[in-house]
Short mmCIF file of C-alpha atoms and ligand atoms in Angstrom, two decimals:
data_model
loop_
_atom_site.label_atom_id
_atom_site.label_comp_id
_atom_site.label_asym_id
_atom_site.label_seq_id
_atom_site.Cartn_x
_atom_site.Cartn_y
_atom_site.Cartn_z
CA MET A 1 69.39 105.79 84.34
CA ALA A 2 70.09 102.43 85.85
CA LYS A 3 67.55 100.81 88.10
CA PRO A 4 68.03 101.72 91.79
CA MET A 5 69.69 98.79 93.45
CA THR A 6 68.71 97.66 96.91
CA GLN A 7 70.04 94.14 97.21
CA THR A 8 72.90 92.21 95.69
CA GLU A 9 72.52 90.90 92.20
CA ASN A 10 74.30 87.64 91.59
CA VAL A 11 76.85 88.90 89.07
CA MET A 12 80.52 87.93 89.25
CA ASP A 13 81.83 91.30 88.11
CA ASN A 14 84.19 92.18 90.98
CA ILE A 15 82.67 95.67 91.21
CA PRO A 16 82.00 96.99 94.76
CA TYR A 17 78.30 97.16 95.65
CA TYR A 18 78.59 100.87 96.58
CA ASP A 19 79.76 101.72 93.04
CA LYS A 20 76.85 99.81 91.49
CA TRP A 21 74.32 101.31 93.90
CA GLN A 22 75.54 104.82 93.05
CA GLN A 23 74.86 104.17 89.35
CA GLY A 24 71.19 103.66 90.12
CA GLU A 25 70.77 106.88 92.09
CA GLY A 26 70.60 109.03 88.96
CA ILE A 27 72.94 111.83 90.05
CA PRO A 28 76.40 112.77 88.73
CA ILE A 29 79.27 110.60 89.98
CA ILE A 30 82.50 112.55 90.03
CA LYS A 31 85.66 110.51 90.46
CA THR A 32 88.61 112.79 91.04
CA PHE A 33 91.76 113.53 93.00
CA PHE A 34 90.86 117.18 93.53
CA VAL A 35 87.77 119.41 93.44
CA GLN A 36 88.52 123.08 92.83
CA ASP A 37 85.28 124.44 94.25
CA LEU A 38 82.55 122.34 95.88
CA ARG A 39 80.14 125.26 95.50
CA LYS A 40 80.34 124.91 91.72
CA VAL A 41 80.00 121.14 91.33
CA PRO A 42 76.98 120.45 89.07
CA VAL A 43 74.16 118.63 90.87
CA ALA A 44 71.04 116.86 89.62
CA HIS A 45 67.72 115.80 91.11
CA TRP A 46 68.16 113.04 93.68
CA ASP A 47 64.84 111.40 94.31
CA ARG A 48 65.95 109.45 97.39
CA ILE A 49 66.65 112.58 99.41
CA GLY A 50 64.26 114.97 97.69
CA GLY A 51 66.94 117.49 96.70
CA GLU A 52 69.84 117.73 94.27
CA GLY A 53 73.17 115.99 94.61
CA ALA A 54 76.38 114.64 93.15
CA PHE A 55 78.62 111.86 94.49
CA ILE A 56 82.24 112.89 94.94
CA ASN A 57 84.39 109.76 94.89
CA MET A 58 87.75 111.07 96.03
CA GLU A 59 90.48 108.91 94.50
CA GLY A 60 92.76 109.23 97.53
CA ALA A 61 90.05 108.00 99.88
CA GLU A 62 90.30 104.51 98.37
CA GLY A 63 86.91 103.54 99.74
CA ALA A 64 87.68 104.49 103.36
CA THR A 65 85.21 107.37 103.15
CA GLY A 66 82.51 108.49 100.73
CA ALA A 67 81.34 111.99 99.92
CA TYR A 68 78.60 113.89 98.17
CA VAL A 69 77.46 117.44 97.56
CA CYS A 70 73.80 118.22 98.27
CA GLU A 71 71.73 121.25 97.43
CA ILE A 72 68.35 122.15 98.93
CA ALA A 73 66.31 124.50 96.75
CA ALA A 74 65.19 127.88 98.12
CA GLY A 75 62.41 127.43 100.66
CA LYS A 76 62.47 123.61 100.37
CA ASN A 77 63.42 120.67 102.57
CA LEU A 78 64.77 117.16 102.08
CA LYS A 79 62.94 113.94 102.94
CA PRO A 80 63.35 112.42 106.42
CA GLN A 81 66.01 109.69 106.43
CA ARG A 82 67.87 107.38 108.80
CA GLN A 83 70.89 105.25 107.94
CA ILE A 84 73.49 102.99 109.48
CA TYR A 85 76.46 104.83 108.03
CA GLU A 86 78.01 107.85 109.73
CA GLU A 87 77.92 111.27 108.18
CA MET A 88 79.64 114.59 108.87
CA ILE A 89 78.22 117.68 107.18
CA TYR A 90 79.95 120.96 106.33
CA VAL A 91 77.71 123.78 105.10
CA LEU A 92 79.09 125.39 101.95
CA LYS A 93 76.47 128.04 101.46
CA GLY A 94 73.12 129.27 102.72
CA ARG A 95 71.48 128.68 106.03
CA GLY A 96 68.81 126.37 107.36
CA ALA A 97 67.92 123.88 110.05
CA THR A 98 68.01 120.16 110.74
CA THR A 99 65.54 118.20 112.83
CA ILE A 100 66.82 115.02 114.55
CA TRP A 101 64.85 112.34 116.34
CA ASN A 102 64.90 108.67 117.18
CA ASP A 103 62.06 106.21 117.53
CA LYS A 104 61.59 106.84 121.24
CA GLY A 105 62.80 110.43 121.74
CA ALA A 106 61.48 113.94 121.24
CA LYS A 107 62.29 115.85 118.08
CA GLN A 108 64.85 118.57 118.28
CA THR A 109 65.92 121.16 115.74
CA PHE A 110 69.12 123.17 115.37
CA GLU A 111 70.03 125.91 112.92
CA TRP A 112 73.10 126.06 110.67
CA GLN A 113 74.72 128.48 108.29
CA GLU A 114 77.65 128.71 105.89
CA GLY A 115 80.71 127.39 107.75
CA SER A 116 78.76 125.13 110.17
CA LEU A 117 79.92 121.58 110.81
CA PHE A 118 77.87 118.83 112.41
CA ALA A 119 77.69 115.05 112.67
CA LEU A 120 74.51 113.03 112.32
CA PRO A 121 74.18 110.49 115.15
CA LEU A 122 74.18 106.95 113.75
CA ASN A 123 70.76 105.82 112.54
CA ALA A 124 68.95 108.84 114.05
CA TRP A 125 66.17 110.19 111.87
CA HIS A 126 67.05 113.55 110.34
CA GLN A 127 65.52 116.09 108.01
CA HIS A 128 67.26 119.14 106.54
CA PHE A 129 65.45 122.41 105.78
CA ASN A 130 66.60 125.39 103.76
CA GLY A 131 65.90 128.46 105.94
CA GLN A 132 65.93 130.91 103.08
CA GLY A 133 63.19 131.43 100.55
CA SER A 134 65.45 133.14 98.04
CA GLU A 135 68.70 131.14 97.90
CA PRO A 136 69.64 127.46 97.67
CA ALA A 137 71.58 125.91 100.55
CA ARG A 138 74.45 123.55 99.80
CA PHE A 139 76.41 121.17 102.01
CA PHE A 140 79.22 118.65 101.65
CA SER A 141 78.83 115.24 103.30
CA VAL A 142 81.78 113.05 104.23
CA ASN A 143 80.58 109.64 105.33
CA SER A 144 81.29 105.96 105.84
CA MET A 145 78.96 104.91 103.00
CA PRO A 146 81.45 102.82 100.95
CA ILE A 147 82.46 100.56 103.84
CA VAL A 148 78.90 100.07 105.10
CA PHE A 149 77.42 99.55 101.63
CA ASN A 150 80.10 97.10 100.58
CA LEU A 151 79.94 95.19 103.85
CA PHE A 152 76.15 94.69 103.96
CA HIS A 153 75.46 95.07 100.20
CA ASN A 154 71.80 95.73 100.90
CA ALA A 155 70.57 99.36 100.67
CA ASP A 156 67.14 98.40 101.95
CA PHE A 157 68.73 97.27 105.22
CA ILE A 158 71.02 100.32 105.45
CA PHE A 159 68.09 102.78 105.32
CA ASN A 160 65.53 100.76 107.28
CA VAL A 161 67.04 99.46 110.49
CA PRO A 162 64.61 100.04 113.40
CA TYR A 163 67.25 100.51 116.07
CA ASP A 164 68.12 103.51 118.23
CA PHE A 165 71.79 103.77 119.16
CA THR A 166 70.94 105.43 122.49
CA ASP A 167 74.58 105.18 123.57
CA ARG A 168 75.28 107.79 120.87
CA PHE A 169 72.10 109.89 120.91
CA ASN A 170 69.20 109.65 123.30
CA GLY A 171 67.25 112.83 122.59
CA GLU A 172 69.49 115.02 124.78
CA PRO A 173 68.07 118.55 124.37
CA ASP A 174 71.51 120.20 124.24
CA TYR A 175 72.99 117.65 121.81
CA PHE A 176 73.49 120.25 119.05
CA SER A 177 73.97 123.28 121.31
CA GLY A 178 77.61 123.52 120.24
CA LYS A 179 78.68 123.62 123.89
CA GLY A 180 81.13 120.75 123.64
CA THR A 181 83.75 119.52 126.06
CA ALA A 182 87.41 120.47 125.84
CA HIS A 183 89.93 117.72 126.56
CA THR A 184 93.66 118.09 126.95
CA GLY A 185 95.84 118.02 123.86
CA ARG A 186 93.60 120.21 121.66
CA ILE A 187 90.81 117.61 121.59
CA TRP A 188 87.25 118.97 121.47
CA ASP A 189 84.24 116.70 121.93
CA THR A 190 81.17 118.26 120.32
CA ASN A 191 78.37 117.55 117.84
CA PHE A 192 77.97 120.99 116.28
CA ILE A 193 80.29 123.83 115.38
CA ALA A 194 78.45 126.98 114.35
CA ASP A 195 81.32 128.38 112.27
CA ALA A 196 84.39 126.23 111.65
CA ARG A 197 86.04 129.15 109.86
CA ASN A 198 86.20 131.13 113.11
CA PHE A 199 86.38 128.39 115.74
CA LYS A 200 89.14 129.09 118.29
CA LEU A 201 92.22 126.91 117.74
CA GLU A 202 95.23 126.01 119.89
CA GLU A 203 98.93 126.05 119.07
CA TRP A 204 100.29 122.89 117.37
CA LYS A 205 104.03 123.51 117.16
CA GLU A 206 105.02 120.03 116.02
CA ARG A 207 103.33 120.31 112.59
CA GLY A 208 105.26 123.49 111.87
CA GLY A 209 104.65 126.87 110.26
CA GLY A 210 103.25 128.44 113.44
CA GLY A 211 100.03 126.52 112.89
CA THR A 212 97.05 125.97 115.21
CA ASN A 213 94.52 123.15 115.46
CA VAL A 214 91.70 121.38 117.29
CA MET A 215 90.90 117.69 116.95
CA LEU A 216 87.14 117.04 116.85
CA GLU A 217 85.35 113.99 118.22
CA MET A 218 81.72 114.17 117.12
CA ALA A 219 78.44 112.34 117.82
CA SER A 220 80.31 109.45 119.52
CA GLY A 221 81.18 108.22 116.05
CA SER A 222 83.99 106.28 114.45
CA MET A 223 84.45 109.28 112.18
CA ALA A 224 86.25 112.37 113.42
CA ALA A 225 87.67 115.61 112.04
CA HIS A 226 90.04 118.40 112.83
CA ILE A 227 90.45 122.06 112.00
CA SER A 228 93.92 123.43 111.26
CA GLU A 229 95.12 126.88 110.33
CA PHE A 230 98.51 128.23 109.35
CA PRO A 231 99.59 131.87 109.00
CA ILE A 232 100.19 134.07 105.97
CA GLY A 233 103.53 133.40 104.24
CA THR A 234 104.11 130.00 105.86
CA TYR A 235 103.94 126.31 104.97
CA LYS A 236 103.41 123.13 106.94
CA LYS A 237 105.83 120.24 107.27
CA ALA A 238 105.33 117.35 104.84
CA HIS A 239 103.68 114.33 106.36
CA ARG A 240 101.70 111.19 105.48
CA HIS A 241 98.97 109.00 106.97
CA GLY A 242 96.22 106.52 106.11
CA PRO A 243 93.33 107.10 103.68
CA GLY A 244 90.16 109.13 104.07
CA PHE A 245 91.30 112.54 105.38
CA ASN A 246 89.00 114.69 103.19
CA VAL A 247 90.79 118.05 103.35
CA ILE A 248 88.18 120.79 102.80
CA ILE A 249 89.73 124.24 102.43
CA ILE A 250 87.49 126.55 104.45
CA LYS A 251 89.56 129.73 104.33
CA GLY A 252 92.48 131.14 102.35
CA LYS A 253 94.47 130.36 99.24
CA GLY A 254 97.54 128.27 98.50
CA PHE A 255 98.68 124.95 97.10
CA SER A 256 99.65 121.44 98.15
CA LEU A 257 102.25 119.00 96.89
CA PHE A 258 101.78 115.23 96.80
CA TRP A 259 104.43 112.61 96.12
CA ARG A 260 105.70 109.14 96.76
CA GLN A 261 109.42 108.48 97.05
CA GLY A 262 111.03 108.46 93.61
CA GLU A 263 107.89 109.53 91.75
CA PRO A 264 107.02 112.94 90.21
CA ILE A 265 105.47 115.55 92.50
CA LYS A 266 101.84 116.55 91.87
CA ARG A 267 100.73 120.08 92.66
CA TYR A 268 97.17 121.39 93.17
CA ASP A 269 96.31 125.06 93.78
CA TRP A 270 93.39 125.53 96.17
CA GLN A 271 91.08 128.12 97.66
CA ASP A 272 88.03 128.26 99.91
CA GLY A 273 85.76 125.42 98.75
CA SER A 274 88.45 123.08 97.38
CA VAL A 275 88.79 119.49 98.60
CA PHE A 276 91.40 116.76 98.22
CA THR A 277 92.08 113.47 99.97
CA PRO A 278 95.76 112.49 100.24
CA PRO A 279 96.15 108.82 99.23
CA PRO A 280 97.32 106.40 101.93
CA MET A 281 100.89 107.08 103.04
CA MET A 282 101.53 109.55 100.22
CA TRP A 283 103.64 112.51 101.34
CA HIS A 284 101.82 115.83 101.17
CA GLN A 285 102.63 119.39 102.16
CA HIS A 286 100.49 122.55 102.34
CA PHE A 287 101.61 126.08 101.40
CA ASN A 288 99.84 129.38 102.15
CA THR A 289 100.34 131.90 99.33
CA GLY A 290 97.25 134.00 100.11
CA ALA A 291 96.62 137.24 101.92
CA THR A 292 94.92 135.59 104.93
CA PRO A 293 95.64 132.64 107.19
CA ALA A 294 94.73 129.34 105.46
CA ARG A 295 92.34 127.00 107.27
CA TYR A 296 91.29 123.46 106.42
CA LEU A 297 88.89 120.89 107.83
CA PRO A 298 89.44 117.18 107.13
CA PRO A 299 86.56 114.91 108.19
CA ARG A 300 88.02 111.40 108.36
CA LEU A 301 87.37 107.79 109.29
CA GLY A 302 88.86 106.79 112.64
CA GLY A 303 88.70 108.86 115.79
CA ILE A 304 90.60 109.07 119.04
CA LYS A 305 87.87 107.93 121.45
CA TYR A 306 86.61 105.31 118.99
CA SER A 307 89.82 104.42 117.19
CA LEU A 308 89.97 102.10 114.19
CA GLY A 309 93.64 101.45 114.84
CA GLU A 310 96.68 102.30 112.78
CA GLN A 311 95.18 101.83 109.33
CA PHE A 312 92.46 104.52 109.54
CA GLY A 313 92.57 107.98 111.05
CA ASP A 314 95.65 107.38 113.16
CA ILE A 315 97.05 110.77 114.09
CA THR A 316 99.67 109.56 116.54
CA LYS A 317 102.55 109.69 114.06
CA VAL A 318 101.50 112.57 111.78
CA ASP A 319 103.56 115.12 113.74
CA LYS A 320 106.59 112.95 114.54
CA ASP A 321 109.91 112.79 112.71
CA VAL A 322 110.07 110.01 110.13
CA LYS A 323 113.64 109.39 111.28
CA ALA A 324 112.28 108.52 114.72
CA GLY A 325 109.54 106.21 113.46
CA GLY A 326 107.00 108.96 112.74
CA ASN A 327 105.41 110.14 109.50
CA GLN A 328 106.64 113.71 109.16
CA ILE A 329 109.62 115.29 107.36
CA GLU A 330 111.17 117.98 109.57
CA TYR A 331 112.03 121.31 107.93
CA TRP A 332 115.76 120.74 108.38
CA ASP A 333 115.55 117.45 106.51
CA GLU A 334 113.38 118.58 103.59
CA ASP A 335 114.68 119.09 100.07
CA PRO A 336 115.98 122.71 100.04
CA SER A 337 114.21 123.23 96.69
CA ILE A 338 110.87 123.23 98.59
CA ARG A 339 111.72 126.37 100.56
CA LYS A 340 113.13 128.03 97.42
CA MET A 341 110.03 127.18 95.36
CA PHE A 342 107.75 128.57 98.09
CA GLU A 343 109.69 131.84 98.22
CA GLU A 344 109.51 132.12 94.41
CA GLU A 345 105.74 131.57 94.54
CA LEU A 346 105.33 134.33 97.12
CA ALA A 347 107.47 136.68 95.02
CA LYS A 348 104.94 136.32 92.16
CA SER A 349 102.35 138.11 94.29
CA GLY A 350 104.89 140.58 95.69
CA THR A 351 105.00 139.03 99.15
CA THR A 352 107.78 137.42 101.16
CA THR A 353 108.13 134.44 103.42
CA ARG A 354 107.21 134.67 107.08
CA MET A 355 108.86 131.36 107.88
CA ASN A 356 110.99 131.84 110.99
CA PRO A 357 114.64 130.94 110.16
CA ASP A 358 114.70 129.04 113.47
CA PHE A 359 112.22 126.55 111.97
CA TYR A 360 115.06 125.17 109.84
CA LYS A 361 117.50 124.65 112.71
CA LYS A 362 117.76 121.04 113.75
CA LYS A 363 116.33 120.49 117.23
FE1 FE2 B 1 97.65 115.24 106.10
#
């Protein structure tokens, strides 16, 4: 195991600091385009946090976001930690609780379970507890570690800044109540979602397939997320956007296609627990071949309230026709082989398409 790295070593190797720092943490580093099941990713003891973990360096993220899997042993807890990168956490299995506090505020604790989603307020102290004495708890973190680590290249600073961002979190007792505030246009401002798999969604016609969605702004961060679902026997329109949309499948079964103009199409078959991160401006399209609606949750860099502009997290063009300056291929313009291939896939499991023929009529 390499020596844990806190500050920059003066080596002209052109390797990002975050990559070198990871090497010293002593846990598996998985670099991949696609993870079939986050619940099955092997983890190893991670001394820094006092649990087990594995870094998941999603190729399509291209350093816009980082990710890791963490497991807390039955009846155990992790060490308290604060940090100046943002972090969104989706609970893959088990149940437990997290205590949050800042230097001047009172401690508060909220409980989570499989399917919960929450965001850690920037630089707030936090400690995670497994609430079960018989089973491990496992979560998936999507975070802004690569950008922050590479920018400051000093881990000691990143984990030891004595500053409370009271504009983001000031000990409010209902901060993690899950109450939230609904805004127009399917936007939901909240810090905790008890069960993302069953959270109520709103119609989002423009993305196709009879799908529904909410856009999530969390913990006043520069990271955001959304939850989308599309019905049995349907598929979404192809679209593209910037890097760092970490698409976690939280319900259902199906596949996605990825391609750039003139290059071969890649296909990945997914189920609950899969994750992929479409590379910047690569076309991608999601297909539901399962027996239930398919639901996915992509934590990302770049929100609506705290936007990072067009390069990161911009959702303004993801549901607009590419022929009109947007980043979406309308059903009536797509290669007809896509619809045919989908219908053939459904036939394999003895089901048929539920795509409305009107979807394909030019509007
Ligand atoms: Fe997408």
